[in-house]
């Protein structure tokens, strides 16, 4: 699986910061599919917090209690790569896809922190996930590895005792669920996803059944 993925998706860009401390955003998710809302969140958070780059990190298998049906990680990683093409401040992080299995953020960030001790990580989550932090795996230990950044989501009222830096982003009301449903109904997804993502979806016949 990993060798096949590497053959079809370019490996992440390696940034040589020569030991300097850098501010790195992490935007994790299923990206099923990635859409313009994801890009907008990453761009606006990066600007507000003066991040050096934002790593888009598709998961292999979401660790949710309820099973979540998602495409093969190879397709989702390829779509993310297509979505972020052309933005020098965006990059693809394949760690969870390559590792496979359930993706626990603590395990991922511990490995990334060991590999890049000079990086200061800002983990970006929606308001719905902020309210769910009490149930995250090893949340207290995770807080020692990252700064959490919460962004607004429609209809979500945030209540948390955890240290979260909130950034207000433009709400354009796009969801991966709605995009999948539109594709199944044969409706247009133009202006909801980047053109290269739409091209990948149709070339590979994704979400059409």
mmCIF file of C-alpha atoms in Angstrom:
data_model
loop_
_atom_site.group_PDB
_atom_site.id
_atom_site.type_symbol
_atom_site.label_atom_id
_atom_site.label_comp_id
_atom_site.label_asym_id
_atom_site.label_seq_id
_atom_site.Cartn_x
_atom_site.Cartn_y
_atom_site.Cartn_z
ATOM 1 C CA UNK A 1 0.000 0.000 0.000
ATOM 2 C CA UNK A 2 2.716 2.471 0.998
ATOM 3 C CA UNK A 3 4.887 1.805 -2.049
ATOM 4 C CA UNK A 4 1.849 2.111 -4.298
ATOM 5 C CA UNK A 5 0.889 5.384 -2.642
ATOM 6 C CA UNK A 6 4.371 6.821 -2.988
ATOM 7 C CA UNK A 7 4.391 5.902 -6.652
ATOM 8 C CA UNK A 8 1.154 7.767 -7.324
ATOM 9 C CA UNK A 9 1.374 10.672 -4.886
ATOM 10 C CA UNK A 10 4.516 12.750 -4.675
ATOM 11 C CA UNK A 11 6.057 12.630 -1.236
ATOM 12 C CA UNK A 12 5.684 15.704 0.923
ATOM 13 C CA UNK A 13 7.946 18.659 0.327
ATOM 14 C CA UNK A 14 10.886 18.668 2.733
ATOM 15 C CA UNK A 15 11.562 22.142 4.073
ATOM 16 C CA UNK A 16 15.109 22.826 5.215
ATOM 17 C CA UNK A 17 14.853 25.322 8.053
ATOM 18 C CA UNK A 18 18.406 24.569 9.277
ATOM 19 C CA UNK A 19 17.320 24.182 12.871
ATOM 20 C CA UNK A 20 15.429 27.473 13.058
ATOM 21 C CA UNK A 21 12.236 27.495 15.056
ATOM 22 C CA UNK A 22 9.261 27.644 12.709
ATOM 23 C CA UNK A 23 5.520 27.915 13.192
ATOM 24 C CA UNK A 24 3.804 25.018 11.425
ATOM 25 C CA UNK A 25 0.072 24.549 11.064
ATOM 26 C CA UNK A 26 -1.442 21.082 10.822
ATOM 27 C CA UNK A 27 -4.836 20.674 9.182
ATOM 28 C CA UNK A 28 -5.834 17.057 9.550
ATOM 29 C CA UNK A 29 -8.944 15.356 8.294
ATOM 30 C CA UNK A 30 -10.512 12.784 6.048
ATOM 31 C CA UNK A 31 -10.665 15.209 3.079
ATOM 32 C CA UNK A 32 -13.404 13.173 1.451
ATOM 33 C CA UNK A 33 -13.086 15.211 -0.758
ATOM 34 C CA UNK A 34 -11.003 18.329 0.013
ATOM 35 C CA UNK A 35 -12.834 21.529 -0.879
ATOM 36 C CA UNK A 36 -12.435 25.299 -1.000
ATOM 37 C CA UNK A 37 -13.494 25.609 2.640
ATOM 38 C CA UNK A 38 -10.420 23.622 3.714
ATOM 39 C CA UNK A 39 -8.150 25.892 1.691
ATOM 40 C CA UNK A 40 -9.799 29.022 3.061
ATOM 41 C CA UNK A 41 -9.360 27.858 6.664
ATOM 42 C CA UNK A 42 -5.675 27.081 6.111
ATOM 43 C CA UNK A 43 -5.023 30.387 4.355
ATOM 44 C CA UNK A 44 -6.774 32.581 6.888
ATOM 45 C CA UNK A 45 -5.347 30.811 9.949
ATOM 46 C CA UNK A 46 -1.850 31.016 8.436
ATOM 47 C CA UNK A 47 -2.277 34.744 7.914
ATOM 48 C CA UNK A 48 -3.704 35.489 11.358
ATOM 49 C CA UNK A 49 -1.111 33.412 13.248
ATOM 50 C CA UNK A 50 1.790 34.182 10.900
ATOM 51 C CA UNK A 51 2.487 30.508 10.190
ATOM 52 C CA UNK A 52 5.421 29.542 8.006
ATOM 53 C CA UNK A 53 3.416 26.757 6.388
ATOM 54 C CA UNK A 54 0.324 24.597 6.789
ATOM 55 C CA UNK A 55 0.600 20.831 6.378
ATOM 56 C CA UNK A 56 -2.549 19.105 5.110
ATOM 57 C CA UNK A 57 -2.611 15.668 6.746
ATOM 58 C CA UNK A 58 -5.144 13.100 5.443
ATOM 59 C CA UNK A 59 -5.873 10.316 7.892
ATOM 60 C CA UNK A 60 -5.824 6.626 7.023
ATOM 61 C CA UNK A 61 -8.771 5.591 9.196
ATOM 62 C CA UNK A 62 -10.625 8.100 11.375
ATOM 63 C CA UNK A 63 -10.625 6.955 15.034
ATOM 64 C CA UNK A 64 -14.292 7.855 15.472
ATOM 65 C CA UNK A 65 -16.591 5.654 17.506
ATOM 66 C CA UNK A 66 -18.985 5.358 14.586
ATOM 67 C CA UNK A 67 -17.367 3.912 11.440
ATOM 68 C CA UNK A 68 -16.932 6.554 8.778
ATOM 69 C CA UNK A 69 -16.921 5.443 5.180
ATOM 70 C CA UNK A 70 -14.148 7.126 3.240
ATOM 71 C CA UNK A 71 -12.329 6.582 -0.008
ATOM 72 C CA UNK A 72 -9.021 4.763 -0.181
ATOM 73 C CA UNK A 73 -6.363 7.040 1.355
ATOM 74 C CA UNK A 74 -4.480 7.018 -1.957
ATOM 75 C CA UNK A 75 -7.335 8.875 -3.652
ATOM 76 C CA UNK A 76 -7.820 11.314 -0.792
ATOM 77 C CA UNK A 77 -4.110 12.129 -0.618
ATOM 78 C CA UNK A 78 -3.995 12.647 -4.379
ATOM 79 C CA UNK A 79 -6.948 15.036 -4.184
ATOM 80 C CA UNK A 80 -5.305 17.000 -1.370
ATOM 81 C CA UNK A 81 -2.149 17.305 -3.435
ATOM 82 C CA UNK A 82 -4.223 18.572 -6.353
ATOM 83 C CA UNK A 83 -6.064 21.021 -4.095
ATOM 84 C CA UNK A 84 -2.956 22.667 -2.625
ATOM 85 C CA UNK A 85 -0.949 22.852 -5.855
ATOM 86 C CA UNK A 86 0.357 26.348 -6.487
ATOM 87 C CA UNK A 87 0.423 27.560 -2.877
ATOM 88 C CA UNK A 88 4.019 27.568 -1.643
ATOM 89 C CA UNK A 89 2.879 27.822 1.977
ATOM 90 C CA UNK A 90 0.831 24.590 1.757
ATOM 91 C CA UNK A 91 2.267 21.065 1.809
ATOM 92 C CA UNK A 92 1.092 17.458 2.083
ATOM 93 C CA UNK A 93 1.905 15.342 5.151
ATOM 94 C CA UNK A 94 1.540 11.605 4.461
ATOM 95 C CA UNK A 95 2.548 10.227 7.854
ATOM 96 C CA UNK A 96 -0.874 8.910 8.880
ATOM 97 C CA UNK A 97 -1.661 7.523 5.425
ATOM 98 C CA UNK A 98 1.646 5.677 5.273
ATOM 99 C CA UNK A 99 1.315 4.339 8.807
ATOM 100 C CA UNK A 100 -2.196 3.028 8.144
ATOM 101 C CA UNK A 101 -4.764 1.983 10.731
ATOM 102 C CA UNK A 102 -6.565 4.348 13.061
ATOM 103 C CA UNK A 103 -5.068 7.816 13.184
ATOM 104 C CA UNK A 104 -4.559 9.051 16.743
ATOM 105 C CA UNK A 105 -3.328 12.624 16.815
ATOM 106 C CA UNK A 106 -1.115 12.104 19.866
ATOM 107 C CA UNK A 107 0.894 9.345 18.150
ATOM 108 C CA UNK A 108 1.234 11.398 14.983
ATOM 109 C CA UNK A 109 2.318 14.609 16.667
ATOM 110 C CA UNK A 110 4.760 12.807 18.956
ATOM 111 C CA UNK A 111 6.509 11.382 15.911
ATOM 112 C CA UNK A 112 6.507 14.705 14.074
ATOM 113 C CA UNK A 113 7.841 16.527 17.128
ATOM 114 C CA UNK A 114 10.653 14.002 17.487
ATOM 115 C CA UNK A 115 11.541 14.401 13.814
ATOM 116 C CA UNK A 116 11.302 18.207 13.879
ATOM 117 C CA UNK A 117 11.974 19.496 17.410
ATOM 118 C CA UNK A 118 12.468 23.018 16.002
ATOM 119 C CA UNK A 119 8.870 23.174 14.756
ATOM 120 C CA UNK A 120 6.167 24.793 16.883
ATOM 121 C CA UNK A 121 2.954 23.049 15.853
ATOM 122 C CA UNK A 122 -0.506 24.616 15.617
ATOM 123 C CA UNK A 123 -3.198 21.975 15.208
ATOM 124 C CA UNK A 124 -6.254 23.413 13.454
ATOM 125 C CA UNK A 125 -9.705 22.046 14.312
ATOM 126 C CA UNK A 126 -13.313 23.093 13.855
ATOM 127 C CA UNK A 127 -15.522 24.239 16.712
ATOM 128 C CA UNK A 128 -17.278 20.851 16.715
ATOM 129 C CA UNK A 129 -13.950 19.146 17.448
ATOM 130 C CA UNK A 130 -13.134 21.686 20.163
ATOM 131 C CA UNK A 131 -16.226 20.525 22.023
ATOM 132 C CA UNK A 132 -15.063 16.919 21.576
ATOM 133 C CA UNK A 133 -11.531 17.417 22.961
ATOM 134 C CA UNK A 134 -12.371 15.752 26.273
ATOM 135 C CA UNK A 135 -12.623 12.445 24.394
ATOM 136 C CA UNK A 136 -9.411 12.753 22.366
ATOM 137 C CA UNK A 137 -6.815 10.080 22.976
ATOM 138 C CA UNK A 138 -4.218 11.272 25.553
ATOM 139 C CA UNK A 139 -5.412 14.842 25.265
ATOM 140 C CA UNK A 140 -3.387 16.118 28.244
ATOM 141 C CA UNK A 141 -0.169 14.753 26.745
ATOM 142 C CA UNK A 142 -1.133 16.062 23.313
ATOM 143 C CA UNK A 143 -1.452 19.583 24.728
ATOM 144 C CA UNK A 144 2.268 19.440 25.546
ATOM 145 C CA UNK A 145 3.055 18.876 21.858
ATOM 146 C CA UNK A 146 0.770 21.312 20.029
ATOM 147 C CA UNK A 147 -1.152 24.551 20.283
ATOM 148 C CA UNK A 148 -4.789 23.976 19.390
ATOM 149 C CA UNK A 149 -6.394 26.445 17.005
ATOM 150 C CA UNK A 150 -10.178 26.453 16.809
ATOM 151 C CA UNK A 151 -12.132 27.860 13.881
ATOM 152 C CA UNK A 152 -15.831 28.658 13.759
ATOM 153 C CA UNK A 153 -18.337 26.179 12.338
ATOM 154 C CA UNK A 154 -22.018 26.891 11.532
ATOM 155 C CA UNK A 155 -24.338 26.257 14.462
ATOM 156 C CA UNK A 156 -21.546 25.339 16.887
ATOM 157 C CA UNK A 157 -21.333 26.963 20.312
ATOM 158 C CA UNK A 158 -17.912 26.338 21.824
ATOM 159 C CA UNK A 159 -17.544 25.243 25.427
ATOM 160 C CA UNK A 160 -14.108 24.063 26.544
ATOM 161 C CA UNK A 161 -11.723 24.337 29.448
ATOM 162 C CA UNK A 162 -8.746 23.501 27.255
ATOM 163 C CA UNK A 163 -6.356 26.198 25.981
ATOM 164 C CA UNK A 164 -7.533 26.867 22.441
ATOM 165 C CA UNK A 165 -6.583 29.863 20.294
ATOM 166 C CA UNK A 166 -9.677 30.804 18.301
ATOM 167 C CA UNK A 167 -9.505 32.274 14.801
ATOM 168 C CA UNK A 168 -12.603 33.554 13.040
ATOM 169 C CA UNK A 169 -12.614 32.500 9.390
ATOM 170 C CA UNK A 170 -14.983 33.309 6.561
ATOM 171 C CA UNK A 171 -17.850 30.825 6.615
ATOM 172 C CA UNK A 172 -18.684 29.720 3.075
ATOM 173 C CA UNK A 173 -20.866 26.786 4.109
ATOM 174 C CA UNK A 174 -19.214 24.033 2.058
ATOM 175 C CA UNK A 175 -19.074 20.447 3.312
ATOM 176 C CA UNK A 176 -17.614 17.228 1.929
ATOM 177 C CA UNK A 177 -20.912 15.476 2.685
ATOM 178 C CA UNK A 178 -22.853 17.921 0.507
ATOM 179 C CA UNK A 179 -20.321 17.565 -2.313
ATOM 180 C CA UNK A 180 -20.612 13.762 -2.253
ATOM 181 C CA UNK A 181 -24.396 13.994 -2.305
ATOM 182 C CA UNK A 182 -24.313 16.411 -5.233
ATOM 183 C CA UNK A 183 -22.094 14.054 -7.195
ATOM 184 C CA UNK A 184 -24.406 11.126 -6.495
ATOM 185 C CA UNK A 185 -27.334 13.176 -7.782
ATOM 186 C CA UNK A 186 -25.434 14.262 -10.871
ATOM 187 C CA UNK A 187 -25.312 17.914 -9.782
ATOM 188 C CA UNK A 188 -22.509 20.389 -10.399
ATOM 189 C CA UNK A 189 -19.706 20.851 -7.862
ATOM 190 C CA UNK A 190 -18.208 23.790 -9.707
ATOM 191 C CA UNK A 191 -16.852 26.490 -7.361
ATOM 192 C CA UNK A 192 -17.061 24.065 -4.422
ATOM 193 C CA UNK A 193 -13.758 22.283 -5.044
ATOM 194 C CA UNK A 194 -10.620 23.358 -6.926
ATOM 195 C CA UNK A 195 -10.776 22.540 -10.641
ATOM 196 C CA UNK A 196 -7.953 20.013 -10.333
ATOM 197 C CA UNK A 197 -9.846 18.162 -7.606
ATOM 198 C CA UNK A 198 -12.995 18.054 -9.743
ATOM 199 C CA UNK A 199 -10.939 16.731 -12.657
ATOM 200 C CA UNK A 200 -9.477 13.988 -10.456
ATOM 201 C CA UNK A 201 -12.926 13.001 -9.173
ATOM 202 C CA UNK A 202 -14.403 12.640 -12.653
ATOM 203 C CA UNK A 203 -11.343 10.996 -14.179
ATOM 204 C CA UNK A 204 -11.467 8.315 -11.492
ATOM 205 C CA UNK A 205 -15.241 8.009 -11.281
ATOM 206 C CA UNK A 206 -15.364 8.822 -7.571
ATOM 207 C CA UNK A 207 -18.536 9.355 -5.526
ATOM 208 C CA UNK A 208 -20.754 8.750 -8.535
ATOM 209 C CA UNK A 209 -22.676 5.779 -7.100
#
